[in-house]
mmCIF file of C-alpha atoms in Angstrom:
data_model
loop_
_atom_site.group_PDB
_atom_site.id
_atom_site.type_symbol
_atom_site.label_atom_id
_atom_site.label_comp_id
_atom_site.label_asym_id
_atom_site.label_seq_id
_atom_site.Cartn_x
_atom_site.Cartn_y
_atom_site.Cartn_z
ATOM 1 C CA PHE A 1 3.366 19.028 4.470
ATOM 2 C CA ILE A 2 6.939 19.581 3.389
ATOM 3 C CA ASN A 3 7.529 18.608 -0.248
ATOM 4 C CA TRP A 4 4.141 16.838 -0.420
ATOM 5 C CA PRO A 5 3.501 15.850 -4.060
ATOM 6 C CA LYS A 6 1.604 18.512 -5.949
ATOM 7 C CA GLU A 7 -1.966 17.771 -7.021
ATOM 8 C CA ASN A 8 -1.042 17.541 -10.723
ATOM 9 C CA GLU A 9 2.158 15.548 -10.105
ATOM 10 C CA GLU A 10 2.162 11.936 -11.327
ATOM 11 C CA VAL A 11 2.517 9.625 -8.322
ATOM 12 C CA GLU A 12 1.988 5.966 -7.548
ATOM 13 C CA ARG A 13 -0.959 5.575 -5.156
ATOM 14 C CA VAL A 14 -1.403 2.703 -2.696
ATOM 15 C CA GLN A 15 -4.164 2.089 -0.177
ATOM 16 C CA VAL A 16 -3.241 0.136 2.954
ATOM 17 C CA LEU A 17 -5.602 -1.728 5.260
ATOM 18 C CA ALA A 18 -3.954 -2.859 8.487
ATOM 19 C CA GLN A 19 -5.533 -5.616 10.524
ATOM 20 C CA GLN A 20 -4.450 -8.095 13.138
ATOM 21 C CA TRP A 21 -1.972 -9.456 11.936
ATOM 22 C CA MET A 22 -1.426 -8.573 8.310
ATOM 23 C CA TRP A 23 -0.998 -5.754 5.810
ATOM 24 C CA ASN A 24 -3.377 -5.474 2.828
ATOM 25 C CA PHE A 25 -2.182 -3.343 -0.099
ATOM 26 C CA ARG A 26 -4.460 -2.076 -2.908
ATOM 27 C CA TYR A 27 -3.382 -0.601 -6.242
ATOM 28 C CA ALA A 28 -5.913 0.994 -8.586
ATOM 29 C CA GLY A 29 -6.630 -1.062 -11.683
ATOM 30 C CA LYS A 30 -6.444 0.087 -15.287
ATOM 31 C CA ASP A 31 -9.501 2.283 -14.734
ATOM 32 C CA GLY A 32 -7.472 4.385 -12.283
ATOM 33 C CA LEU A 33 -10.175 4.076 -9.606
ATOM 34 C CA PHE A 34 -9.902 2.353 -6.267
ATOM 35 C CA ASN A 35 -12.265 -0.310 -4.974
ATOM 36 C CA THR A 36 -13.300 -1.635 -8.382
ATOM 37 C CA GLU A 37 -13.044 -5.153 -9.777
ATOM 38 C CA ASP A 38 -9.770 -4.551 -11.615
ATOM 39 C CA ASP A 39 -7.816 -3.490 -8.509
ATOM 40 C CA VAL A 40 -4.695 -5.386 -7.538
ATOM 41 C CA VAL A 41 -4.780 -6.498 -3.901
ATOM 42 C CA THR A 42 -1.840 -8.149 -2.165
ATOM 43 C CA VAL A 43 -1.300 -9.377 1.377
ATOM 44 C CA ASN A 44 2.039 -8.725 3.094
ATOM 45 C CA ASP A 45 3.590 -8.118 -0.342
ATOM 46 C CA LEU A 46 4.135 -4.486 -1.373
ATOM 47 C CA ARG A 47 5.723 -3.783 -4.750
ATOM 48 C CA LEU A 48 6.862 -0.315 -5.755
ATOM 49 C CA PRO A 49 8.979 1.445 -8.400
ATOM 50 C CA THR A 50 12.106 3.549 -8.007
ATOM 51 C CA GLY A 51 12.206 7.153 -9.133
ATOM 52 C CA LYS A 52 8.535 7.944 -8.536
ATOM 53 C CA LYS A 53 6.803 9.449 -5.517
ATOM 54 C CA ILE A 54 4.654 6.907 -3.691
ATOM 55 C CA VAL A 55 1.607 8.203 -1.813
ATOM 56 C CA PHE A 56 -0.091 5.999 0.763
ATOM 57 C CA GLN A 57 -3.490 6.266 2.371
ATOM 58 C CA LEU A 58 -3.945 3.970 5.369
ATOM 59 C CA ILE A 59 -6.677 2.834 7.699
ATOM 60 C CA SER A 60 -6.950 0.087 10.291
ATOM 61 C CA LYS A 61 -9.691 -2.506 10.504
ATOM 62 C CA ASP A 62 -9.330 -3.129 14.238
ATOM 63 C CA VAL A 63 -6.672 -1.460 16.450
ATOM 64 C CA ILE A 64 -3.909 1.113 15.957
ATOM 65 C CA HIS A 65 -1.038 -0.223 13.856
ATOM 66 C CA SER A 66 2.047 1.576 12.561
ATOM 67 C CA LEU A 67 3.330 0.919 9.040
ATOM 68 C CA PHE A 68 7.123 1.005 9.355
ATOM 69 C CA PHE A 69 9.683 0.949 6.538
ATOM 70 C CA PRO A 70 12.996 0.660 8.432
ATOM 71 C CA ASN A 71 15.225 1.046 5.351
ATOM 72 C CA ALA A 72 13.350 4.159 4.185
ATOM 73 C CA ARG A 73 13.159 5.522 7.745
ATOM 74 C CA GLN A 74 9.438 6.140 7.314
ATOM 75 C CA LYS A 75 6.585 5.311 9.651
ATOM 76 C CA VAL A 76 2.900 6.264 9.905
ATOM 77 C CA ASP A 77 0.048 5.085 12.105
ATOM 78 C CA ALA A 78 -2.993 3.274 10.734
ATOM 79 C CA ILE A 79 -5.998 4.187 12.873
ATOM 80 C CA PRO A 80 -9.510 2.684 12.844
ATOM 81 C CA GLY A 81 -12.001 5.041 11.201
ATOM 82 C CA ARG A 82 -9.422 7.603 10.084
ATOM 83 C CA ILE A 83 -7.404 7.777 6.877
ATOM 84 C CA THR A 84 -3.769 8.733 7.438
ATOM 85 C CA ARG A 85 -1.291 9.589 4.704
ATOM 86 C CA MET A 86 2.399 9.499 3.938
ATOM 87 C CA TRP A 87 4.689 9.606 0.917
ATOM 88 C CA PHE A 88 8.263 8.821 -0.024
ATOM 89 C CA GLU A 89 10.396 8.138 -3.091
ATOM 90 C CA LEU A 90 12.586 5.056 -3.369
ATOM 91 C CA LYS A 91 16.024 5.284 -4.948
ATOM 92 C CA LYS A 92 17.285 1.701 -5.154
ATOM 93 C CA THR A 93 15.900 -1.698 -6.041
ATOM 94 C CA GLY A 94 15.838 -4.667 -3.708
ATOM 95 C CA THR A 95 13.766 -6.466 -1.111
ATOM 96 C CA PHE A 96 13.205 -4.842 2.266
ATOM 97 C CA ASP A 97 11.311 -5.475 5.494
ATOM 98 C CA ILE A 98 8.029 -3.895 6.539
ATOM 99 C CA ALA A 99 6.938 -4.113 10.166
ATOM 100 C CA CYS A 100 4.273 -2.937 12.531
ATOM 101 C CA ALA A 101 5.807 -0.513 15.025
ATOM 102 C CA GLU A 102 2.789 -0.386 17.344
ATOM 103 C CA MET A 103 1.997 -3.158 19.826
ATOM 104 C CA CYS A 104 -1.239 -4.405 18.282
ATOM 105 C CA GLY A 105 -1.981 -7.638 20.101
ATOM 106 C CA SER A 106 -0.641 -11.039 21.033
ATOM 107 C CA TYR A 107 0.630 -11.876 17.539
ATOM 108 C CA HIS A 108 2.119 -8.438 16.848
ATOM 109 C CA TYR A 109 5.473 -10.065 16.060
ATOM 110 C CA ARG A 110 3.865 -11.837 13.069
ATOM 111 C CA MET A 111 2.762 -8.586 11.438
ATOM 112 C CA GLN A 112 5.541 -8.470 8.893
ATOM 113 C CA ALA A 113 5.573 -7.854 5.160
ATOM 114 C CA LYS A 114 8.074 -7.493 2.337
ATOM 115 C CA LEU A 115 8.706 -4.494 0.118
ATOM 116 C CA SER A 116 10.017 -5.329 -3.353
ATOM 117 C CA VAL A 117 11.400 -2.314 -5.182
ATOM 118 C CA TYR A 118 11.726 -2.543 -8.969
ATOM 119 C CA SER A 119 12.940 -0.321 -11.757
ATOM 120 C CA LEU A 120 10.022 1.676 -13.160
ATOM 121 C CA GLU A 121 9.966 -0.501 -16.288
ATOM 122 C CA ASP A 122 9.889 -3.780 -14.324
ATOM 123 C CA TYR A 123 7.255 -2.399 -11.950
ATOM 124 C CA GLN A 124 4.969 -1.357 -14.823
ATOM 125 C CA LYS A 125 5.343 -4.824 -16.334
ATOM 126 C CA TRP A 126 4.402 -6.494 -13.018
ATOM 127 C CA LEU A 127 1.473 -4.122 -12.433
ATOM 128 C CA GLY A 128 0.089 -4.673 -15.951
ATOM 129 C CA GLU A 129 0.203 -8.448 -15.500
ATOM 130 C CA ALA A 130 -1.347 -8.186 -12.019
ATOM 131 C CA GLN A 131 -4.180 -5.952 -13.293
ATOM 132 C CA THR A 132 -4.992 -8.431 -16.058
ATOM 133 C CA LYS A 133 -4.984 -11.289 -13.549
ATOM 134 C CA ALA A 134 -7.165 -9.280 -11.129
ATOM 135 C CA LEU A 135 -10.011 -9.206 -13.650
ATOM 136 C CA ILE A 136 -9.955 -13.010 -13.678
ATOM 137 C CA VAL A 137 -9.394 -13.604 -9.956
ATOM 138 C CA ASN A 138 -11.484 -10.877 -8.278
ATOM 139 C CA GLN A 139 -15.068 -11.862 -7.570
ATOM 140 C CA ALA A 140 -17.510 -9.013 -8.186
ATOM 141 C CA ASN A 141 -20.181 -10.572 -5.961
ATOM 142 C CA SER A 142 -17.862 -10.998 -2.931
ATOM 143 C CA ASN A 143 -17.567 -8.081 -0.518
ATOM 144 C CA ASP A 144 -14.329 -9.429 1.003
ATOM 145 C CA GLY A 145 -12.125 -7.825 -1.644
ATOM 146 C CA TYR A 146 -13.851 -4.427 -1.616
ATOM 147 C CA TRP A 147 -12.435 -2.809 1.486
ATOM 148 C CA GLY A 148 -11.007 0.227 -0.331
ATOM 149 C CA TRP A 149 -12.318 3.784 -0.491
ATOM 150 C CA LYS A 150 -12.526 6.647 -2.954
ATOM 151 C CA TRP A 151 -9.115 8.287 -3.177
ATOM 152 C CA ASN A 152 -9.125 11.883 -1.928
ATOM 153 C CA ASN A 153 -6.106 14.117 -2.517
#
């Protein structure tokens, strides 16, 4: 992969679960591990910082989807049973569209999300607050919120 972040490079990691007709985004909690009770999980609401490489790992729950960031000119397929990866670095703040670029069923047109890009300082503030809230909101005895996987570089 050209310019893929190096193994020791500090990156922001996001897991993505695509499903008819929504995008689920997972950020590791304060423990730095995915699929634990302090993870931050959002639906159709992706928040990222500027000036830092973002690495995504994606999978689909049902059919092939394609995570498309029109303003970043980036797209990658989410496939059932297979983790796909992509990365990019954002340069400016703002709110941008996310779409599915693969015909995924009768409500494909509804599979939209928003990308909010913050300064690194504002992003870290949001993430800290969201991680604290996650410990209160996430239910350890409910399997619904634990769709993530162990992150592999």
